[in-house]
Amino acid sequence: FFFQAEDGIRDYKVTGVQTCALPISVARSFCIGETLAVPYFAEMRRRAGHPAVLAALDRILADEAAHRAFGWDALDAILGIDPAVAPWLSERLPRLKGTFAGYAAPPDAPALTEDERACGLLEHAEYAALFARTWAEDVAPRFARRGIA
């Protein structure tokens, strides 16, 4: 699984510019990103009031759920080929989680407008709370079942 690194996460044990980019990419983009996206878009869907937004969010939710399933299946395949990836990812999981720290509420974030609320958007603090809950109740347990913690 050694490929040219584009993710900024380097392994000091690997020489040159190579790193274990495929497992990092699958874990970050699909296992974490898509697993977080499903409840985010579900909450947006629950709050949205505009018919066009509701229809779009229905399609997005189906797509995100398929991406989430793909990510965990891909990680399972990677672990089946190379079980040493599990402890390698375990060491990097806190840093991967940190890449999503942008969901924390900035202190000067403006309140949403009524139009933004009608589109289902959430306040920054609501995103942050949803991130924390989803990580604890969904993402972390999925990694833990695979020996990644």
mmCIF file of C-alpha atoms in Angstrom:
data_model
loop_
_atom_site.group_PDB
_atom_site.id
_atom_site.type_symbol
_atom_site.label_atom_id
_atom_site.label_comp_id
_atom_site.label_asym_id
_atom_site.label_seq_id
_atom_site.Cartn_x
_atom_site.Cartn_y
_atom_site.Cartn_z
ATOM 1 C CA PHE A 1 0.000 0.000 0.000
ATOM 2 C CA PHE A 2 2.893 2.375 -0.472
ATOM 3 C CA PHE A 3 2.080 5.185 -2.843
ATOM 4 C CA GLN A 4 3.193 8.730 -3.405
ATOM 5 C CA ALA A 5 1.926 10.686 -0.417
ATOM 6 C CA GLU A 6 -0.473 13.537 -0.947
ATOM 7 C CA ASP A 7 -2.091 13.574 2.455
ATOM 8 C CA GLY A 8 0.568 15.303 4.536
ATOM 9 C CA ILE A 9 0.803 12.394 6.964
ATOM 10 C CA ARG A 10 4.305 10.946 6.755
ATOM 11 C CA ASP A 11 5.678 7.794 8.300
ATOM 12 C CA TYR A 12 9.183 8.397 9.626
ATOM 13 C CA LYS A 13 9.966 4.674 9.239
ATOM 14 C CA VAL A 14 9.534 4.858 5.470
ATOM 15 C CA THR A 15 12.310 6.457 3.456
ATOM 16 C CA GLY A 16 11.780 8.994 0.726
ATOM 17 C CA VAL A 17 8.404 10.533 0.012
ATOM 18 C CA GLN A 18 6.374 7.368 0.220
ATOM 19 C CA THR A 19 3.855 6.595 2.888
ATOM 20 C CA CYS A 20 0.894 4.345 3.396
ATOM 21 C CA ALA A 21 -1.442 6.686 1.529
ATOM 22 C CA LEU A 22 -4.195 4.265 0.511
ATOM 23 C CA PRO A 23 -5.223 3.237 4.042
ATOM 24 C CA ILE A 24 -4.960 6.849 5.231
ATOM 25 C CA SER A 25 -7.086 8.051 2.322
ATOM 26 C CA VAL A 26 -9.716 5.349 2.813
ATOM 27 C CA ALA A 27 -9.834 5.937 6.566
ATOM 28 C CA ARG A 28 -10.031 9.726 6.324
ATOM 29 C CA SER A 29 -12.166 10.264 3.243
ATOM 30 C CA PHE A 30 -14.531 7.324 3.407
ATOM 31 C CA CYS A 31 -14.555 5.761 6.868
ATOM 32 C CA ILE A 32 -14.476 9.063 8.731
ATOM 33 C CA GLY A 33 -15.674 11.630 6.196
ATOM 34 C CA GLU A 34 -18.589 9.692 4.770
ATOM 35 C CA THR A 35 -19.619 8.247 8.141
ATOM 36 C CA LEU A 36 -19.808 11.813 9.453
ATOM 37 C CA ALA A 37 -21.597 13.031 6.331
ATOM 38 C CA VAL A 38 -24.586 10.698 6.723
ATOM 39 C CA PRO A 39 -25.833 12.107 10.050
ATOM 40 C CA TYR A 40 -24.936 15.655 8.978
ATOM 41 C CA PHE A 41 -27.064 15.445 5.865
ATOM 42 C CA ALA A 42 -29.800 13.531 7.721
ATOM 43 C CA GLU A 43 -30.028 16.357 10.253
ATOM 44 C CA MET A 44 -30.018 18.934 7.459
ATOM 45 C CA ARG A 45 -32.784 16.948 5.745
ATOM 46 C CA ARG A 46 -34.810 16.865 8.966
ATOM 47 C CA ARG A 47 -34.571 20.656 9.329
ATOM 48 C CA ALA A 48 -34.945 21.716 5.709
ATOM 49 C CA GLY A 49 -38.224 23.160 4.558
ATOM 50 C CA HIS A 50 -37.721 23.955 0.891
ATOM 51 C CA PRO A 51 -38.974 21.200 -1.494
ATOM 52 C CA ALA A 52 -35.989 21.484 -3.839
ATOM 53 C CA VAL A 53 -33.583 21.246 -0.901
ATOM 54 C CA LEU A 54 -35.424 18.207 0.462
ATOM 55 C CA ALA A 55 -35.174 16.429 -2.893
ATOM 56 C CA ALA A 56 -31.485 17.241 -3.217
ATOM 57 C CA LEU A 57 -30.742 16.075 0.317
ATOM 58 C CA ASP A 58 -32.578 12.796 -0.316
ATOM 59 C CA ARG A 59 -30.231 12.094 -3.235
ATOM 60 C CA ILE A 60 -27.157 13.232 -1.302
ATOM 61 C CA LEU A 61 -28.042 11.022 1.671
ATOM 62 C CA ALA A 62 -28.347 7.922 -0.510
ATOM 63 C CA ASP A 63 -25.014 8.726 -2.131
ATOM 64 C CA GLU A 64 -23.227 9.370 1.176
ATOM 65 C CA ALA A 65 -24.550 6.119 2.656
ATOM 66 C CA ALA A 66 -23.160 4.199 -0.335
ATOM 67 C CA HIS A 67 -19.779 5.934 0.051
ATOM 68 C CA ARG A 68 -19.742 5.103 3.768
ATOM 69 C CA ALA A 69 -20.384 1.412 3.061
ATOM 70 C CA PHE A 70 -17.687 1.403 0.389
ATOM 71 C CA GLY A 71 -15.151 2.936 2.772
ATOM 72 C CA TRP A 72 -15.621 0.371 5.517
ATOM 73 C CA ASP A 73 -15.630 -2.474 2.972
ATOM 74 C CA ALA A 74 -12.423 -1.097 1.441
ATOM 75 C CA LEU A 75 -10.787 -0.854 4.862
ATOM 76 C CA ASP A 76 -11.811 -4.442 5.608
ATOM 77 C CA ALA A 77 -10.221 -5.541 2.322
ATOM 78 C CA ILE A 78 -7.006 -3.659 3.134
ATOM 79 C CA LEU A 79 -6.874 -5.206 6.612
ATOM 80 C CA GLY A 80 -7.476 -8.638 5.074
ATOM 81 C CA ILE A 81 -4.458 -8.194 2.831
ATOM 82 C CA ASP A 82 -2.218 -6.566 5.442
ATOM 83 C CA PRO A 83 -3.290 -6.811 9.103
ATOM 84 C CA ALA A 84 -0.302 -4.634 10.071
ATOM 85 C CA VAL A 85 -2.287 -1.673 8.769
ATOM 86 C CA ALA A 86 -4.513 -1.790 11.898
ATOM 87 C CA PRO A 87 -1.821 -0.790 14.422
ATOM 88 C CA TRP A 88 -0.371 1.635 11.883
ATOM 89 C CA LEU A 89 -3.752 3.381 11.587
ATOM 90 C CA SER A 90 -4.286 3.208 15.349
ATOM 91 C CA GLU A 91 -1.204 5.376 15.827
ATOM 92 C CA ARG A 92 -2.570 7.917 13.344
ATOM 93 C CA LEU A 93 -6.243 7.908 14.314
ATOM 94 C CA PRO A 94 -6.009 10.921 16.667
ATOM 95 C CA ARG A 95 -4.388 12.946 13.907
ATOM 96 C CA LEU A 96 -6.977 11.809 11.385
ATOM 97 C CA LYS A 97 -9.729 12.824 13.788
ATOM 98 C CA GLY A 98 -8.033 16.193 14.132
ATOM 99 C CA THR A 99 -8.333 16.846 10.410
ATOM 100 C CA PHE A 100 -12.043 17.352 11.064
ATOM 101 C CA ALA A 101 -11.470 19.925 13.836
ATOM 102 C CA GLY A 102 -12.867 22.613 11.536
ATOM 103 C CA TYR A 103 -16.323 21.679 12.753
ATOM 104 C CA ALA A 104 -15.590 23.430 16.053
ATOM 105 C CA ALA A 105 -17.540 26.630 16.375
ATOM 106 C CA PRO A 106 -15.451 29.738 15.726
ATOM 107 C CA PRO A 107 -16.166 32.370 18.378
ATOM 108 C CA ASP A 108 -17.166 34.998 15.825
ATOM 109 C CA ALA A 109 -19.381 32.809 13.635
ATOM 110 C CA PRO A 110 -22.432 34.758 12.468
ATOM 111 C CA ALA A 111 -25.873 33.324 13.142
ATOM 112 C CA LEU A 112 -27.619 31.648 10.243
ATOM 113 C CA THR A 113 -30.234 33.528 8.275
ATOM 114 C CA GLU A 114 -33.772 32.225 7.932
ATOM 115 C CA ASP A 115 -33.026 31.264 4.311
ATOM 116 C CA GLU A 116 -29.997 29.277 5.435
ATOM 117 C CA ARG A 117 -32.084 27.516 8.067
ATOM 118 C CA ALA A 118 -34.742 26.709 5.439
ATOM 119 C CA CYS A 119 -31.991 24.963 3.483
ATOM 120 C CA GLY A 120 -31.242 22.826 6.525
ATOM 121 C CA LEU A 121 -27.925 24.407 7.474
ATOM 122 C CA LEU A 122 -26.788 23.944 11.051
ATOM 123 C CA GLU A 123 -25.019 26.397 13.337
ATOM 124 C CA HIS A 124 -21.301 25.701 13.834
ATOM 125 C CA ALA A 125 -21.898 24.574 17.413
ATOM 126 C CA GLU A 126 -24.531 22.105 16.195
ATOM 127 C CA TYR A 127 -22.070 20.671 13.670
ATOM 128 C CA ALA A 128 -19.460 20.339 16.410
ATOM 129 C CA ALA A 129 -21.897 18.547 18.721
ATOM 130 C CA LEU A 130 -23.002 16.231 15.920
ATOM 131 C CA PHE A 131 -19.344 15.493 15.129
ATOM 132 C CA ALA A 132 -18.599 14.573 18.751
ATOM 133 C CA ARG A 133 -21.674 12.357 19.036
ATOM 134 C CA THR A 134 -21.103 10.630 15.688
ATOM 135 C CA TRP A 135 -17.433 10.029 16.463
ATOM 136 C CA ALA A 136 -18.249 8.489 19.856
ATOM 137 C CA GLU A 137 -21.281 6.465 18.790
ATOM 138 C CA ASP A 138 -20.427 5.427 15.229
ATOM 139 C CA VAL A 139 -16.926 6.169 13.918
ATOM 140 C CA ALA A 140 -14.834 5.097 16.928
ATOM 141 C CA PRO A 141 -16.797 1.859 17.502
ATOM 142 C CA ARG A 142 -16.435 0.902 13.819
ATOM 143 C CA PHE A 143 -12.665 1.383 14.029
ATOM 144 C CA ALA A 144 -12.528 -0.461 17.363
ATOM 145 C CA ARG A 145 -14.306 -3.500 15.878
ATOM 146 C CA ARG A 146 -11.435 -3.658 13.399
ATOM 147 C CA GLY A 147 -8.752 -3.419 16.067
ATOM 148 C CA ILE A 148 -8.076 0.258 15.365
ATOM 149 C CA ALA A 149 -8.355 2.485 18.392
#
